[in-house]
């Protein structure tokens, strides 16, 4: 089997984990989703992308950097897809996901861990991350860094229309490109298409109420497009996906380095 660049927490023995925790390490908890991504992408898309970005990030850190990646939570808070009448999505409530994150973080804090990165590849998980992060900070003194890749700055060497960055929220060019790079065999290329978004129509009409932004409306996936996906997947290429994975993965590596350097003693 090819080498796995991800240093897994579960590969340690109990005594090794205790010794590792004494190095003031960074622990990374991957959060994703198993949900419908239209006719062209698999249910595993968010989990596949999240793992691909972490794999890239690990190659950008020194070999002796004190970091371990926890077993992922692949099933996320997918309310917007679970209630859209589209098959395939597995779903937990946001409060339940937050509770699991808190339990895991509390266990780590009990071992002496002080630094936790939530590496997220699904938008619906963000509320749970906010809730859990604050509780872990308040009750266990953890530094919790909430890192959602699509909140990072766009890749400067990826040429996509501004409208695609804003409205290709789910199954569009960005996700399709990364899947073409990471797992081309899982993309149903004959089903790739442009999936128009209600958000684009509203924006073109001059509305300030959009699916994302400063005044966003609550939506389920079918509201934006009957097929539950938005964006122009036809724009995606494997080369574009490589650039995206490298950019987001490198950004994640920088976040992990900054988490290790963060002066936790400055927190009240």
PDB file of C-alpha atoms in Angstrom, residues 86-234:
ATOM      1  CA  UNK A  86     -32.927  13.905  -1.996  1.00  0.00           C
ATOM      2  CA  UNK A  87     -31.650  10.382  -1.339  1.00  0.00           C
ATOM      3  CA  UNK A  88     -28.328   9.376   0.174  1.00  0.00           C
ATOM      4  CA  UNK A  89     -27.668  11.842   2.969  1.00  0.00           C
ATOM      5  CA  UNK A  90     -26.810  10.609   6.467  1.00  0.00           C
ATOM      6  CA  UNK A  91     -27.441  13.178   9.160  1.00  0.00           C
ATOM      7  CA  UNK A  92     -27.024  14.023  12.826  1.00  0.00           C
ATOM      8  CA  UNK A  93     -28.467  17.081  14.536  1.00  0.00           C
ATOM      9  CA  UNK A  94     -26.098  19.973  15.136  1.00  0.00           C
ATOM     10  CA  UNK A  95     -26.482  19.690  18.905  1.00  0.00           C
ATOM     11  CA  UNK A  96     -25.592  15.998  18.806  1.00  0.00           C
ATOM     12  CA  UNK A  97     -22.484  16.697  16.722  1.00  0.00           C
ATOM     13  CA  UNK A  98     -21.436  19.454  19.117  1.00  0.00           C
ATOM     14  CA  UNK A  99     -21.863  17.067  22.047  1.00  0.00           C
ATOM     15  CA  UNK A 100     -19.562  14.484  20.428  1.00  0.00           C
ATOM     16  CA  UNK A 101     -16.919  17.133  19.719  1.00  0.00           C
ATOM     17  CA  UNK A 102     -17.101  18.259  23.348  1.00  0.00           C
ATOM     18  CA  UNK A 103     -16.746  14.694  24.654  1.00  0.00           C
ATOM     19  CA  UNK A 104     -13.695  14.086  22.463  1.00  0.00           C
ATOM     20  CA  UNK A 105     -12.133  17.413  23.383  1.00  0.00           C
ATOM     21  CA  UNK A 106     -12.731  16.790  27.076  1.00  0.00           C
ATOM     22  CA  UNK A 107     -10.975  13.432  26.804  1.00  0.00           C
ATOM     23  CA  UNK A 108      -7.983  15.070  25.128  1.00  0.00           C
ATOM     24  CA  UNK A 109      -7.868  17.792  27.774  1.00  0.00           C
ATOM     25  CA  UNK A 110      -7.795  15.047  30.393  1.00  0.00           C
ATOM     26  CA  UNK A 111      -4.569  13.766  28.805  1.00  0.00           C
ATOM     27  CA  UNK A 112      -3.043  17.245  28.952  1.00  0.00           C
ATOM     28  CA  UNK A 113      -3.707  18.303  25.348  1.00  0.00           C
ATOM     29  CA  UNK A 114      -4.267  22.066  25.005  1.00  0.00           C
ATOM     30  CA  UNK A 115      -4.534  22.634  21.230  1.00  0.00           C
ATOM     31  CA  UNK A 116      -7.282  21.321  18.946  1.00  0.00           C
ATOM     32  CA  UNK A 117      -7.975  22.137  15.298  1.00  0.00           C
ATOM     33  CA  UNK A 118     -11.400  21.316  13.875  1.00  0.00           C
ATOM     34  CA  UNK A 119     -10.657  20.699  10.190  1.00  0.00           C
ATOM     35  CA  UNK A 120     -14.006  20.996   8.458  1.00  0.00           C
ATOM     36  CA  UNK A 121     -15.165  20.321   4.899  1.00  0.00           C
ATOM     37  CA  UNK A 122     -18.947  20.751   5.277  1.00  0.00           C
ATOM     38  CA  UNK A 123     -20.834  24.009   5.782  1.00  0.00           C
ATOM     39  CA  UNK A 124     -23.568  22.530   7.944  1.00  0.00           C
ATOM     40  CA  UNK A 125     -21.062  21.685  10.688  1.00  0.00           C
ATOM     41  CA  UNK A 126     -20.142  25.278  11.460  1.00  0.00           C
ATOM     42  CA  UNK A 127     -22.796  25.887  14.116  1.00  0.00           C
ATOM     43  CA  UNK A 128     -21.732  22.747  15.999  1.00  0.00           C
ATOM     44  CA  UNK A 129     -18.106  23.877  15.798  1.00  0.00           C
ATOM     45  CA  UNK A 130     -18.955  27.263  17.301  1.00  0.00           C
ATOM     46  CA  UNK A 131     -20.968  25.715  20.131  1.00  0.00           C
ATOM     47  CA  UNK A 132     -18.438  22.996  20.939  1.00  0.00           C
ATOM     48  CA  UNK A 133     -15.429  25.279  20.643  1.00  0.00           C
ATOM     49  CA  UNK A 134     -16.812  27.759  23.150  1.00  0.00           C
ATOM     50  CA  UNK A 135     -17.800  25.027  25.599  1.00  0.00           C
ATOM     51  CA  UNK A 136     -14.367  23.387  25.400  1.00  0.00           C
ATOM     52  CA  UNK A 137     -12.684  26.736  25.938  1.00  0.00           C
ATOM     53  CA  UNK A 138     -14.907  27.597  28.904  1.00  0.00           C
ATOM     54  CA  UNK A 139     -14.992  24.215  30.643  1.00  0.00           C
ATOM     55  CA  UNK A 140     -11.652  22.631  29.719  1.00  0.00           C
ATOM     56  CA  UNK A 141      -9.301  25.478  28.815  1.00  0.00           C
ATOM     57  CA  UNK A 142      -8.706  24.187  25.284  1.00  0.00           C
ATOM     58  CA  UNK A 143      -7.589  26.370  22.420  1.00  0.00           C
ATOM     59  CA  UNK A 144     -10.034  25.333  19.681  1.00  0.00           C
ATOM     60  CA  UNK A 145      -9.301  26.546  16.147  1.00  0.00           C
ATOM     61  CA  UNK A 146     -12.190  26.277  13.690  1.00  0.00           C
ATOM     62  CA  UNK A 147     -10.784  25.759  10.175  1.00  0.00           C
ATOM     63  CA  UNK A 148     -13.308  25.397   7.344  1.00  0.00           C
ATOM     64  CA  UNK A 149     -11.459  25.216   4.035  1.00  0.00           C
ATOM     65  CA  UNK A 150     -13.974  27.134   1.923  1.00  0.00           C
ATOM     66  CA  UNK A 151     -13.646  30.055   4.335  1.00  0.00           C
ATOM     67  CA  UNK A 152      -9.966  30.326   3.366  1.00  0.00           C
ATOM     68  CA  UNK A 153      -8.906  32.876   0.749  1.00  0.00           C
ATOM     69  CA  UNK A 154      -9.534  31.623  -2.818  1.00  0.00           C
ATOM     70  CA  UNK A 155      -6.612  30.055  -4.646  1.00  0.00           C
ATOM     71  CA  UNK A 156      -4.872  32.869  -6.560  1.00  0.00           C
ATOM     72  CA  UNK A 157      -3.892  30.648  -9.494  1.00  0.00           C
ATOM     73  CA  UNK A 158      -7.387  29.225 -10.108  1.00  0.00           C
ATOM     74  CA  UNK A 159      -9.325  31.140 -12.743  1.00  0.00           C
ATOM     75  CA  UNK A 160     -13.026  30.903 -11.984  1.00  0.00           C
ATOM     76  CA  UNK A 161     -15.754  33.513 -12.445  1.00  0.00           C
ATOM     77  CA  UNK A 162     -16.593  35.442  -9.288  1.00  0.00           C
ATOM     78  CA  UNK A 163     -20.131  34.093  -9.521  1.00  0.00           C
ATOM     79  CA  UNK A 164     -18.831  30.529  -9.275  1.00  0.00           C
ATOM     80  CA  UNK A 165     -16.896  31.304  -6.096  1.00  0.00           C
ATOM     81  CA  UNK A 166     -20.031  32.869  -4.615  1.00  0.00           C
ATOM     82  CA  UNK A 167     -22.714  30.494  -5.850  1.00  0.00           C
ATOM     83  CA  UNK A 168     -21.016  27.187  -6.665  1.00  0.00           C
ATOM     84  CA  UNK A 169     -21.666  26.155  -3.083  1.00  0.00           C
ATOM     85  CA  UNK A 170     -22.333  22.470  -3.509  1.00  0.00           C
ATOM     86  CA  UNK A 171     -21.189  20.185  -6.315  1.00  0.00           C
ATOM     87  CA  UNK A 172     -19.926  23.072  -8.445  1.00  0.00           C
ATOM     88  CA  UNK A 173     -16.556  23.634 -10.074  1.00  0.00           C
ATOM     89  CA  UNK A 174     -14.487  23.730  -6.877  1.00  0.00           C
ATOM     90  CA  UNK A 175     -15.645  20.443  -5.360  1.00  0.00           C
ATOM     91  CA  UNK A 176     -15.780  18.707  -8.731  1.00  0.00           C
ATOM     92  CA  UNK A 177     -12.238  19.807  -9.590  1.00  0.00           C
ATOM     93  CA  UNK A 178     -10.809  18.545  -6.309  1.00  0.00           C
ATOM     94  CA  UNK A 179     -12.565  15.212  -6.760  1.00  0.00           C
ATOM     95  CA  UNK A 180     -11.202  14.966 -10.318  1.00  0.00           C
ATOM     96  CA  UNK A 181      -7.737  15.359  -8.808  1.00  0.00           C
ATOM     97  CA  UNK A 182      -8.140  13.212  -5.697  1.00  0.00           C
ATOM     98  CA  UNK A 183     -10.510  10.486  -6.914  1.00  0.00           C
ATOM     99  CA  UNK A 184     -11.199  10.790 -10.653  1.00  0.00           C
ATOM    100  CA  UNK A 185     -12.662   7.288 -10.684  1.00  0.00           C
ATOM    101  CA  UNK A 186     -15.487   8.424  -8.390  1.00  0.00           C
ATOM    102  CA  UNK A 187     -16.685  11.283 -10.619  1.00  0.00           C
ATOM    103  CA  UNK A 188     -19.507  10.440 -13.040  1.00  0.00           C
ATOM    104  CA  UNK A 189     -18.138  12.641 -15.792  1.00  0.00           C
ATOM    105  CA  UNK A 190     -21.083  11.966 -18.105  1.00  0.00           C
ATOM    106  CA  UNK A 191     -23.345  13.633 -15.506  1.00  0.00           C
ATOM    107  CA  UNK A 192     -21.273  16.801 -15.087  1.00  0.00           C
ATOM    108  CA  UNK A 193     -23.395  19.864 -15.875  1.00  0.00           C
ATOM    109  CA  UNK A 194     -24.191  23.440 -14.925  1.00  0.00           C
ATOM    110  CA  UNK A 195     -26.562  23.574 -11.974  1.00  0.00           C
ATOM    111  CA  UNK A 196     -28.100  27.049 -11.839  1.00  0.00           C
ATOM    112  CA  UNK A 197     -28.655  28.567  -8.401  1.00  0.00           C
ATOM    113  CA  UNK A 198     -31.549  30.629  -7.148  1.00  0.00           C
ATOM    114  CA  UNK A 199     -28.867  32.761  -5.528  1.00  0.00           C
ATOM    115  CA  UNK A 200     -27.552  33.837  -8.928  1.00  0.00           C
ATOM    116  CA  UNK A 201     -31.045  34.845 -10.028  1.00  0.00           C
ATOM    117  CA  UNK A 202     -31.585  36.870  -6.867  1.00  0.00           C
ATOM    118  CA  UNK A 203     -28.209  38.562  -7.174  1.00  0.00           C
ATOM    119  CA  UNK A 204     -28.839  39.442 -10.818  1.00  0.00           C
ATOM    120  CA  UNK A 205     -32.152  41.007  -9.791  1.00  0.00           C
ATOM    121  CA  UNK A 206     -30.356  43.211  -7.261  1.00  0.00           C
ATOM    122  CA  UNK A 207     -31.519  41.462  -4.094  1.00  0.00           C
ATOM    123  CA  UNK A 208     -29.416  41.773  -0.953  1.00  0.00           C
ATOM    124  CA  UNK A 209     -30.968  38.596   0.470  1.00  0.00           C
ATOM    125  CA  UNK A 210     -28.847  35.672  -0.732  1.00  0.00           C
ATOM    126  CA  UNK A 211     -28.024  32.078   0.338  1.00  0.00           C
ATOM    127  CA  UNK A 212     -24.709  33.229   1.842  1.00  0.00           C
ATOM    128  CA  UNK A 213     -23.436  36.615   2.971  1.00  0.00           C
ATOM    129  CA  UNK A 214     -24.262  39.388   5.406  1.00  0.00           C
ATOM    130  CA  UNK A 215     -28.037  38.918   5.045  1.00  0.00           C
ATOM    131  CA  UNK A 216     -28.521  35.245   4.213  1.00  0.00           C
ATOM    132  CA  UNK A 217     -31.802  33.351   4.188  1.00  0.00           C
ATOM    133  CA  UNK A 218     -32.220  29.858   5.603  1.00  0.00           C
ATOM    134  CA  UNK A 219     -32.482  27.225   2.875  1.00  0.00           C
ATOM    135  CA  UNK A 220     -32.591  23.539   2.131  1.00  0.00           C
ATOM    136  CA  UNK A 221     -30.725  22.190  -0.869  1.00  0.00           C
ATOM    137  CA  UNK A 222     -33.750  21.887  -3.139  1.00  0.00           C
ATOM    138  CA  UNK A 223     -34.525  25.584  -2.665  1.00  0.00           C
ATOM    139  CA  UNK A 224     -31.431  26.600  -4.613  1.00  0.00           C
ATOM    140  CA  UNK A 225     -31.688  23.969  -7.340  1.00  0.00           C
ATOM    141  CA  UNK A 226     -34.159  21.067  -7.682  1.00  0.00           C
ATOM    142  CA  UNK A 227     -31.244  18.610  -7.991  1.00  0.00           C
ATOM    143  CA  UNK A 228     -29.700  19.770  -4.733  1.00  0.00           C
ATOM    144  CA  UNK A 229     -26.457  21.107  -6.216  1.00  0.00           C
ATOM    145  CA  UNK A 230     -25.298  24.503  -7.435  1.00  0.00           C
ATOM    146  CA  UNK A 231     -22.485  25.725  -9.654  1.00  0.00           C
ATOM    147  CA  UNK A 232     -20.988  25.030 -13.042  1.00  0.00           C
ATOM    148  CA  UNK A 233     -19.223  21.696 -12.686  1.00  0.00           C
ATOM    149  CA  UNK A 234     -18.296  21.838 -16.386  1.00  0.00           C
TER     150      UNK A 234
END
